[in-house]
Amino acid sequence: TDAYSTLTLTDKSGNVSVHNLRNSTTWLKMENQWRIVDNHISEVNGGDRS
């Protein structure tokens, strides 16, 4: 499974940073149940565009 998302963070001083993320999840069927065996999240395009 692949997904893209945007994470917006605000620190205690009010500074905002925006991060474009890509998520990749690998599923494996084990004993008739689907289980997540790997999950990876990384920033796209070097990240912060605040």
Coordinates of C-alpha atoms in Angstrom, one line a residue:
T1 CA 0.0 0.0 0.0
D2 CA 1.3 3.4 -0.9
A3 CA 0.0 6.8 0.3
Y4 CA 1.0 10.4 0.3
S5 CA 0.2 13.0 3.1
T6 CA 1.0 16.4 4.4
L7 CA 2.1 16.9 8.0
T8 CA 1.9 20.4 9.4
L9 CA 3.8 21.0 12.7
T10 CA 3.7 24.0 15.0
D11 CA 6.3 24.4 17.7
K12 CA 5.8 26.2 21.1
S13 CA 7.1 29.4 19.5
G14 CA 4.4 29.3 16.8
N15 CA 6.8 28.4 14.0
V16 CA 5.1 26.2 11.4
S17 CA 6.8 23.6 9.2
V18 CA 5.1 21.6 6.5
H19 CA 6.3 18.1 5.5
N20 CA 5.2 16.1 2.4
L21 CA 5.4 12.4 3.2
R22 CA 5.2 9.2 1.4
N23 CA 4.2 6.0 3.2
S24 CA 4.7 2.5 2.0
T25 CA 3.2 -0.5 3.9
T26 CA 3.9 -4.2 3.1
W27 CA 1.2 -6.7 4.0
L28 CA 1.6 -10.5 4.3
K29 CA -1.1 -13.0 4.7
M30 CA -0.2 -15.3 7.6
E31 CA -2.6 -18.1 8.8
N32 CA -5.6 -16.4 7.1
Q33 CA -4.9 -13.0 8.6
W34 CA -3.4 -10.0 6.9
R35 CA -0.5 -8.5 8.9
I36 CA 1.7 -5.5 8.4
V37 CA 5.3 -6.8 8.1
D38 CA 7.0 -3.5 7.1
N39 CA 6.1 0.2 7.2
H40 CA 8.3 3.1 5.9
I41 CA 7.7 6.8 5.9
S42 CA 9.9 9.3 4.2
E43 CA 9.8 12.9 3.2
V44 CA 9.2 13.8 -0.5
N45 CA 11.3 16.6 -2.2
G46 CA 13.5 17.3 0.8
G47 CA 10.6 18.3 3.0
D48 CA 10.2 21.6 4.7
R49 CA 8.5 24.3 2.7
S50 CA 7.7 26.7 5.5

